[in-house]
Coordinates of C-alpha atoms in Angstrom, one line a residue:
Chain A
V1 CA 12.1 36.5 -0.8
R2 CA 12.1 33.4 -3.1
I3 CA 10.0 30.3 -2.2
S4 CA 13.2 28.5 -0.9
E5 CA 13.7 31.3 1.6
L6 CA 10.0 31.3 2.6
A7 CA 10.4 27.6 3.3
H8 CA 13.6 28.3 5.4
R9 CA 11.8 31.0 7.4
T10 CA 8.7 29.0 8.1
G11 CA 10.2 25.5 8.4
V12 CA 7.7 24.3 5.8
P13 CA 9.2 22.4 2.9
V14 CA 9.0 23.9 -0.6
H15 CA 6.8 21.0 -1.9
T16 CA 4.3 21.7 0.9
L17 CA 4.3 25.4 0.1
K18 CA 3.5 24.6 -3.5
Y19 CA 0.7 22.4 -2.4
Y20 CA -0.7 25.4 -0.2
L21 CA -0.5 27.5 -3.4
R22 CA -2.3 25.0 -5.6
E23 CA -5.0 24.5 -2.9
G24 CA -5.4 28.3 -2.6
L25 CA -4.4 28.4 1.1
L26 CA -1.5 30.7 0.3
M27 CA -2.0 33.7 -2.0
P28 CA 0.4 33.8 -4.9
G29 CA 3.7 35.6 -4.8
E30 CA 4.5 38.6 -7.1
A31 CA 5.9 37.3 -10.4
S32 CA 9.5 38.4 -10.8
S33 CA 10.1 36.5 -13.9
R34 CA 8.1 33.9 -16.0
T35 CA 9.1 31.1 -13.6
R36 CA 9.8 32.9 -10.3
A37 CA 7.8 34.7 -7.7
T38 CA 8.8 36.7 -4.6
Y39 CA 7.1 36.4 -1.2
D40 CA 6.8 38.9 1.6
E41 CA 5.8 39.0 5.4
R42 CA 2.2 38.5 4.6
H43 CA 3.2 35.2 3.2
V44 CA 5.3 34.2 6.1
E45 CA 2.3 35.0 8.4
R46 CA -0.2 33.1 6.2
V47 CA 2.1 30.1 6.1
R48 CA 2.5 29.9 9.8
L49 CA -1.3 30.3 10.3
V50 CA -2.1 27.4 7.8
R51 CA 0.4 25.1 9.3
A52 CA -0.8 25.7 12.8
L53 CA -4.3 24.9 11.8
V54 CA -3.5 21.9 9.7
E55 CA -0.8 20.3 11.9
H56 CA -1.8 21.3 15.4
G57 CA -5.4 22.4 15.2
G58 CA -6.7 19.1 13.5
V59 CA -8.3 21.1 10.9
G60 CA -8.7 19.6 7.3
I61 CA -7.8 21.5 4.1
A62 CA -11.5 22.4 3.5
G63 CA -11.8 23.7 7.0
V64 CA -8.7 25.8 6.7
R65 CA -10.1 27.2 3.5
S66 CA -13.3 28.3 5.2
I67 CA -11.5 29.7 8.2
L68 CA -9.2 31.8 5.8
A69 CA -12.3 33.1 3.9
A70 CA -13.9 34.1 7.1
L71 CA -11.0 35.8 8.3
D72 CA -10.7 37.7 5.0
S73 CA -14.5 38.8 5.3
P74 CA -15.6 39.0 8.9
P75 CA -19.3 39.2 9.6
P76 CA -20.7 42.9 9.8
S77 CA -21.7 42.7 13.4
R78 CA -20.0 41.2 16.4
H79 CA -23.2 39.8 17.5
E80 CA -23.1 37.1 14.6
L81 CA -19.4 36.6 15.0
L82 CA -19.6 33.7 17.4
G83 CA -22.2 31.9 15.3
V84 CA -20.2 32.3 12.1
A85 CA -17.1 31.2 13.9
H86 CA -18.7 28.1 15.4
G87 CA -20.2 27.3 11.9
I88 CA -16.8 27.0 10.3
L89 CA -15.0 25.2 13.2
P90 CA -14.5 21.5 12.8
G91 CA -16.4 19.1 15.0
G92 CA -14.1 19.4 18.0
S93 CA -10.6 17.7 17.6
T94 CA -12.6 14.4 17.4
G95 CA -12.7 14.5 13.6
D96 CA -15.9 13.7 11.9
T97 CA -18.9 13.4 13.9
D98 CA -22.0 11.2 13.3
R99 CA -24.8 13.7 13.6
D100 CA -27.4 11.0 14.0
V101 CA -26.3 10.1 17.5
D102 CA -29.1 10.1 20.1
V103 CA -28.8 12.8 22.8
D104 CA -29.4 11.4 26.3
P105 CA -32.4 13.2 27.9
G106 CA -30.5 13.5 31.1
V107 CA -27.7 15.5 29.2
L108 CA -30.4 17.8 27.6
A109 CA -32.0 18.3 31.1
L110 CA -28.5 19.1 32.5
L111 CA -27.8 21.7 29.8
E112 CA -31.3 23.3 30.5
R113 CA -30.6 23.3 34.2
L114 CA -27.3 25.2 33.5
G115 CA -29.3 27.8 31.6
W116 CA -27.4 26.9 28.4
E117 CA -30.0 27.3 25.7
A118 CA -28.4 24.8 23.4
D119 CA -31.3 23.2 21.7
C120 CA -30.3 24.0 18.1
S121 CA -26.5 23.9 18.7
P122 CA -24.5 21.4 16.6
W123 CA -22.2 21.1 19.6
V124 CA -24.9 19.2 21.4
A125 CA -24.5 16.4 18.9
V126 CA -20.7 16.6 19.2
L127 CA -21.0 16.3 22.9
A128 CA -23.4 13.4 22.8
D129 CA -21.0 11.6 20.2
A130 CA -18.0 12.2 22.5
L131 CA -20.0 10.7 25.5
A132 CA -21.1 7.7 23.4
R133 CA -17.6 7.1 22.2
A134 CA -16.3 7.1 25.8
R135 CA -19.2 4.9 27.0
S136 CA -18.5 2.3 24.2
A137 CA -14.8 2.1 25.6
G138 CA -16.2 1.5 29.1
V139 CA -16.0 5.0 30.4
T140 CA -19.5 6.1 31.6
L141 CA -19.7 9.7 32.9
P142 CA -22.4 10.2 35.6
L143 CA -24.4 13.4 35.2
D144 CA -23.0 15.0 38.3
D145 CA -19.5 14.7 37.0
L146 CA -20.6 16.0 33.6
E147 CA -22.2 19.0 35.5
G148 CA -18.7 19.6 37.2
Y149 CA -17.0 19.7 33.9
A150 CA -19.6 21.9 32.4
R151 CA -19.3 24.4 35.2
A152 CA -15.5 24.4 34.7
M153 CA -15.8 24.9 31.0
R154 CA -18.3 27.9 31.5
S155 CA -15.3 29.6 33.3
V156 CA -13.1 28.9 30.3
A157 CA -15.7 30.4 28.1
E158 CA -15.8 33.5 30.3
V159 CA -12.1 34.0 29.5
D160 CA -12.7 33.2 25.9
L161 CA -15.4 35.9 25.6
T162 CA -13.4 38.5 27.5
V163 CA -10.5 37.9 25.1
A164 CA -12.9 38.3 22.1
E165 CA -14.4 41.5 23.6
R166 CA -10.9 43.1 23.9
A167 CA -10.4 42.8 20.2
R168 CA -10.3 46.2 18.5
S169 CA -12.0 45.3 15.2
A170 CA -14.5 42.7 13.9
E171 CA -11.6 41.1 12.0
E172 CA -9.4 40.6 15.0
A173 CA -12.3 39.4 17.1
M174 CA -13.1 36.7 14.4
R175 CA -9.5 35.8 14.5
V176 CA -9.4 35.6 18.2
V177 CA -12.5 33.4 18.4
V178 CA -11.6 31.0 15.6
L179 CA -8.0 30.6 16.2
G180 CA -8.3 31.0 20.0
T181 CA -10.8 28.1 20.0
V182 CA -8.8 25.8 17.8
L183 CA -5.3 26.6 19.1
V184 CA -6.0 27.0 22.8
D185 CA -7.6 23.7 23.0
P186 CA -4.2 21.9 23.4
V187 CA -3.3 24.6 26.0
L188 CA -6.2 23.6 28.0
L189 CA -5.6 19.8 27.7
A190 CA -2.0 20.3 29.0
L191 CA -3.3 22.4 31.9
R192 CA -5.8 19.6 32.7
R193 CA -2.8 17.2 33.2
L194 CA -0.8 19.6 35.2
A195 CA -3.9 20.4 37.3
Q196 CA -4.3 16.6 37.9
Q197 CA -0.9 16.4 39.3
A198 CA -1.4 19.5 41.5
E199 CA -4.7 18.3 42.7
S200 CA -3.5 14.9 43.4
A201 CA -0.5 16.3 45.5
A202 CA -2.9 18.5 47.4
R203 CA -5.2 15.6 48.5
P204 CA -4.6 13.8 51.8
R205 CA -2.6 10.7 51.1
A206 CA -5.0 8.5 53.1
R207 CA -7.7 9.1 50.5
R208 CA -5.5 7.9 47.6
Chain B
V1 CA -18.3 -16.1 17.8
R2 CA -16.3 -16.0 14.6
I3 CA -14.1 -13.1 13.4
S4 CA -16.8 -11.9 11.1
E5 CA -19.3 -11.7 13.7
L6 CA -16.8 -9.8 16.0
A7 CA -16.5 -7.4 13.1
H8 CA -20.3 -7.1 12.8
R9 CA -20.7 -6.5 16.6
T10 CA -17.9 -3.9 17.0
G11 CA -18.2 -2.2 13.6
V12 CA -14.6 -2.7 13.0
P13 CA -13.7 -4.4 9.6
V14 CA -12.2 -7.9 9.7
H15 CA -8.9 -6.7 8.1
T16 CA -8.5 -4.2 10.9
L17 CA -9.2 -6.8 13.5
K18 CA -6.5 -9.0 11.9
Y19 CA -4.2 -5.9 12.1
Y20 CA -5.0 -5.5 15.9
L21 CA -4.2 -9.3 16.3
R22 CA -1.0 -9.0 14.5
E23 CA 0.1 -6.0 16.5
G24 CA -0.8 -7.7 19.8
L25 CA -3.6 -5.1 20.6
L26 CA -6.2 -7.9 20.6
M27 CA -5.6 -11.2 22.3
P28 CA -5.9 -14.3 20.1
G29 CA -9.3 -16.1 20.0
E30 CA -9.7 -19.7 20.9
A31 CA -8.6 -22.0 18.1
S32 CA -11.7 -24.0 17.0
S33 CA -9.9 -25.6 13.9
R34 CA -6.6 -25.1 12.2
T35 CA -7.8 -22.0 10.5
R36 CA -10.5 -20.7 12.6
A37 CA -10.8 -19.2 16.1
T38 CA -13.7 -18.0 18.2
Y39 CA -14.1 -14.8 20.2
D40 CA -16.0 -13.8 23.3
E41 CA -17.2 -10.8 25.2
R42 CA -13.8 -9.9 26.4
H43 CA -12.7 -9.5 22.7
V44 CA -15.7 -7.4 22.0
E45 CA -14.8 -5.1 24.9
R46 CA -11.1 -5.0 23.9
V47 CA -11.9 -4.0 20.4
R48 CA -14.1 -1.3 21.5
L49 CA -11.4 0.1 23.8
V50 CA -8.6 -0.1 21.2
R51 CA -10.9 1.5 18.7
A52 CA -11.8 4.4 20.9
L53 CA -8.1 5.1 21.7
V54 CA -6.9 4.9 18.2
E55 CA -9.7 6.7 16.4
H56 CA -11.0 9.2 19.0
G57 CA -8.3 9.5 21.6
G58 CA -5.6 10.3 19.1
V59 CA -3.3 7.6 20.5
G60 CA -0.8 5.7 18.3
I61 CA -0.4 2.0 18.2
A62 CA 2.7 2.1 20.5
G63 CA 0.6 4.3 22.9
V64 CA -2.3 1.9 22.9
R65 CA 0.1 -1.0 23.6
S66 CA 1.5 0.7 26.7
I67 CA -2.0 1.8 27.9
L68 CA -3.1 -2.0 27.5
A69 CA 0.0 -3.2 29.3
A70 CA -0.7 -0.8 32.1
L71 CA -4.3 -1.8 32.4
D72 CA -3.3 -5.4 32.6
S73 CA -0.7 -4.7 35.5
P74 CA -1.7 -1.7 37.4
P75 CA 0.8 -0.2 39.9
P76 CA 0.9 -1.6 43.4
S77 CA -0.3 1.6 45.2
R78 CA -2.8 4.3 44.1
H79 CA -0.3 6.9 45.2
E80 CA 1.8 6.0 42.0
L81 CA -1.1 5.6 39.8
L82 CA -1.3 9.1 38.4
G83 CA 2.4 9.1 37.7
V84 CA 2.2 5.8 35.8
A85 CA -1.0 6.9 34.0
H86 CA 0.6 10.2 32.9
G87 CA 3.7 8.5 31.8
I88 CA 2.0 6.4 29.2
L89 CA -0.4 9.1 28.0
P90 CA 0.5 10.6 24.7
G91 CA 1.5 14.3 24.7
G92 CA -2.0 15.7 24.8
S93 CA -4.0 15.3 21.6
T94 CA -1.3 17.6 19.9
G95 CA 0.6 14.7 18.6
D96 CA 4.4 14.7 18.9
T97 CA 5.9 17.4 21.0
D98 CA 9.3 19.1 20.7
R99 CA 10.6 18.8 24.2
D100 CA 13.3 21.3 23.6
V101 CA 11.0 24.1 23.5
D102 CA 11.8 27.0 25.9
V103 CA 9.3 27.6 28.8
D104 CA 8.5 31.3 29.3
P105 CA 9.6 32.3 32.8
G106 CA 6.3 34.0 33.3
V107 CA 4.6 30.7 32.7
L108 CA 6.7 29.1 35.3
A109 CA 6.1 31.9 37.7
L110 CA 2.4 31.5 37.2
L111 CA 2.5 27.7 37.9
E112 CA 4.4 28.4 41.1
R113 CA 2.0 31.2 42.1
L114 CA -1.0 28.6 41.6
G115 CA 0.9 26.2 43.9
W116 CA 1.3 23.7 41.1
E117 CA 4.7 22.1 41.8
A118 CA 5.2 21.3 38.2
D119 CA 9.0 21.8 37.8
C120 CA 9.7 18.2 36.6
S121 CA 6.4 17.5 34.8
P122 CA 6.7 16.6 31.1
W123 CA 3.4 18.5 30.7
V124 CA 5.1 21.9 31.3
A125 CA 7.0 21.3 28.0
V126 CA 3.7 20.1 26.3
L127 CA 2.1 23.3 27.6
A128 CA 5.0 25.6 26.5
D129 CA 4.8 23.8 23.0
A130 CA 1.1 24.5 22.7
L131 CA 1.7 28.1 23.7
A132 CA 4.5 28.5 21.2
R133 CA 2.4 27.0 18.4
A134 CA -0.5 29.3 19.1
R135 CA 1.9 32.2 19.1
S136 CA 3.5 31.3 15.9
A137 CA 0.0 31.4 14.3
G138 CA -0.6 34.9 15.7
V139 CA -2.4 34.1 18.9
T140 CA -0.6 35.3 22.0
L141 CA -2.2 34.4 25.5
P142 CA -1.6 37.0 28.1
L143 CA -0.6 35.5 31.4
D144 CA -3.8 36.7 33.1
D145 CA -5.9 34.8 30.5
L146 CA -3.7 31.8 31.0
E147 CA -4.3 32.0 34.8
G148 CA -8.1 32.0 34.2
Y149 CA -7.8 28.9 32.1
A150 CA -5.5 27.3 34.6
R151 CA -8.0 27.9 37.5
A152 CA -10.9 26.5 35.3
M153 CA -8.8 23.3 34.6
R154 CA -8.1 22.9 38.2
S155 CA -11.8 22.5 38.7
V156 CA -11.8 19.9 35.9
A157 CA -9.0 18.0 37.7
E158 CA -11.0 18.1 41.0
V159 CA -13.8 16.2 39.2
D160 CA -11.1 13.9 37.6
L161 CA -9.6 12.9 40.9
T162 CA -13.0 12.5 42.6
V163 CA -14.0 10.0 39.8
A164 CA -10.6 8.2 40.3
E165 CA -11.1 8.0 44.0
R166 CA -14.5 6.4 43.7
A167 CA -12.8 3.5 41.8
R168 CA -13.1 0.2 43.9
S169 CA -9.7 -1.3 42.9
A170 CA -6.3 -0.1 41.6
E171 CA -7.2 -1.7 38.3
E172 CA -10.4 0.3 38.0
A173 CA -8.6 3.6 39.1
M174 CA -5.9 3.1 36.4
R175 CA -8.7 2.5 33.8
V176 CA -10.5 5.7 35.0
V177 CA -7.4 7.9 35.0
V178 CA -6.0 6.8 31.6
L179 CA -9.2 6.3 29.6
G180 CA -11.0 9.2 31.5
T181 CA -8.3 11.6 30.4
V182 CA -8.0 10.6 26.9
L183 CA -11.7 10.1 26.2
V184 CA -13.1 13.0 28.2
D185 CA -10.8 15.4 26.4
P186 CA -13.4 15.7 23.5
V187 CA -16.3 16.0 25.9
L188 CA -14.6 19.0 27.5
L189 CA -13.9 20.6 24.2
A190 CA -17.4 20.2 23.1
L191 CA -18.6 21.7 26.4
R192 CA -16.3 24.6 25.8
R193 CA -18.1 25.5 22.6
L194 CA -21.5 25.1 24.2
A195 CA -20.4 27.3 27.1
Q196 CA -19.2 30.0 24.7
Q197 CA -22.6 30.1 23.2
A198 CA -24.3 30.2 26.6
E199 CA -21.8 32.9 27.9
S200 CA -22.2 35.0 24.7
A201 CA -26.0 34.9 25.1
A202 CA -25.7 35.9 28.7
R203 CA -23.5 39.0 28.1
P204 CA -25.2 42.4 27.6
R205 CA -25.6 43.0 23.9
A206 CA -24.1 46.5 24.1
R207 CA -20.8 45.0 25.0
R208 CA -20.7 42.7 22.0

């Protein structure tokens, strides 16, 4: 199909498609004349993926480029997969993170108590940063609450890993971990709000 | 203090502070001369709050304005608090949501099975939208996995509600629910990634 049809099918404007082409996020179409190219299903799929990452996953152009590169050449063993996937994921959906943030010793002790050997994980800094930002806006999270949240997110991770283990190839597992993490985040946040309503309705009114 | 000092203490540039003043997000300082005003601790706190919402909570200017209005005049009873808080929260951190999205009957059946009376909740549309976006990028979530995520987020909501119940006043409860939801989201997403690493390390290597 021509680029106008690709735009129609994906809902992405032609000028944005040309931008994706220029930035190397979309592979070139097959030249059908000196000024025209045709596109196929692979292009439709790729455009949808790029769009989801850029618009809904909060991933920048450079991040999309490394995610695409990783999907095109997955690591040789599944063992390294999570490390590679995490290395290319952006710092949560919080945007850039100041890696110099101090980590509360209480938080480190909590992670150790949970058996999370997280010493050298960059996500510890992301976590500390998110906590510091909440605190600067007047929301301080006691360690007991943080522990409750951590245990709940461990259950989320159990589902995440089970999904990744079901994948039939390293390529698919990579795709599941990277996209599943970025694109399932908004699903989890919507579920959190629905669960708040359910939990609120279930609690005795006298306590509210 | 003068506006330059307010900028220094909050790390927010003077031109941004003037923008907050123009948009009504920051209350005016006390006029100390025809062209000067002085600011106090209340201003420092407010600037930190606005900044956290705009920069890290993914909330737009209009959203910040309604959050501030709600914090200034909380609902009369705690019973209505969650509804009011949810009404002013932006549609997750996914930005604008297309409310016309079709909700999968399987998802509705799951919510019912969980005992979440979510029929008229706007978050059902946000959830359906997040699922549709993931699907269009090639990530389809089986209902069993979604159920696992939902049960985990119910545990998150239990902590959320317990925190809100601890609040000593309706004002504080409102603050906890609104800010706790928006500002704790990034904490949960960082914990998810740490938990993935912990869970991955805990699983027998043969299965990976």
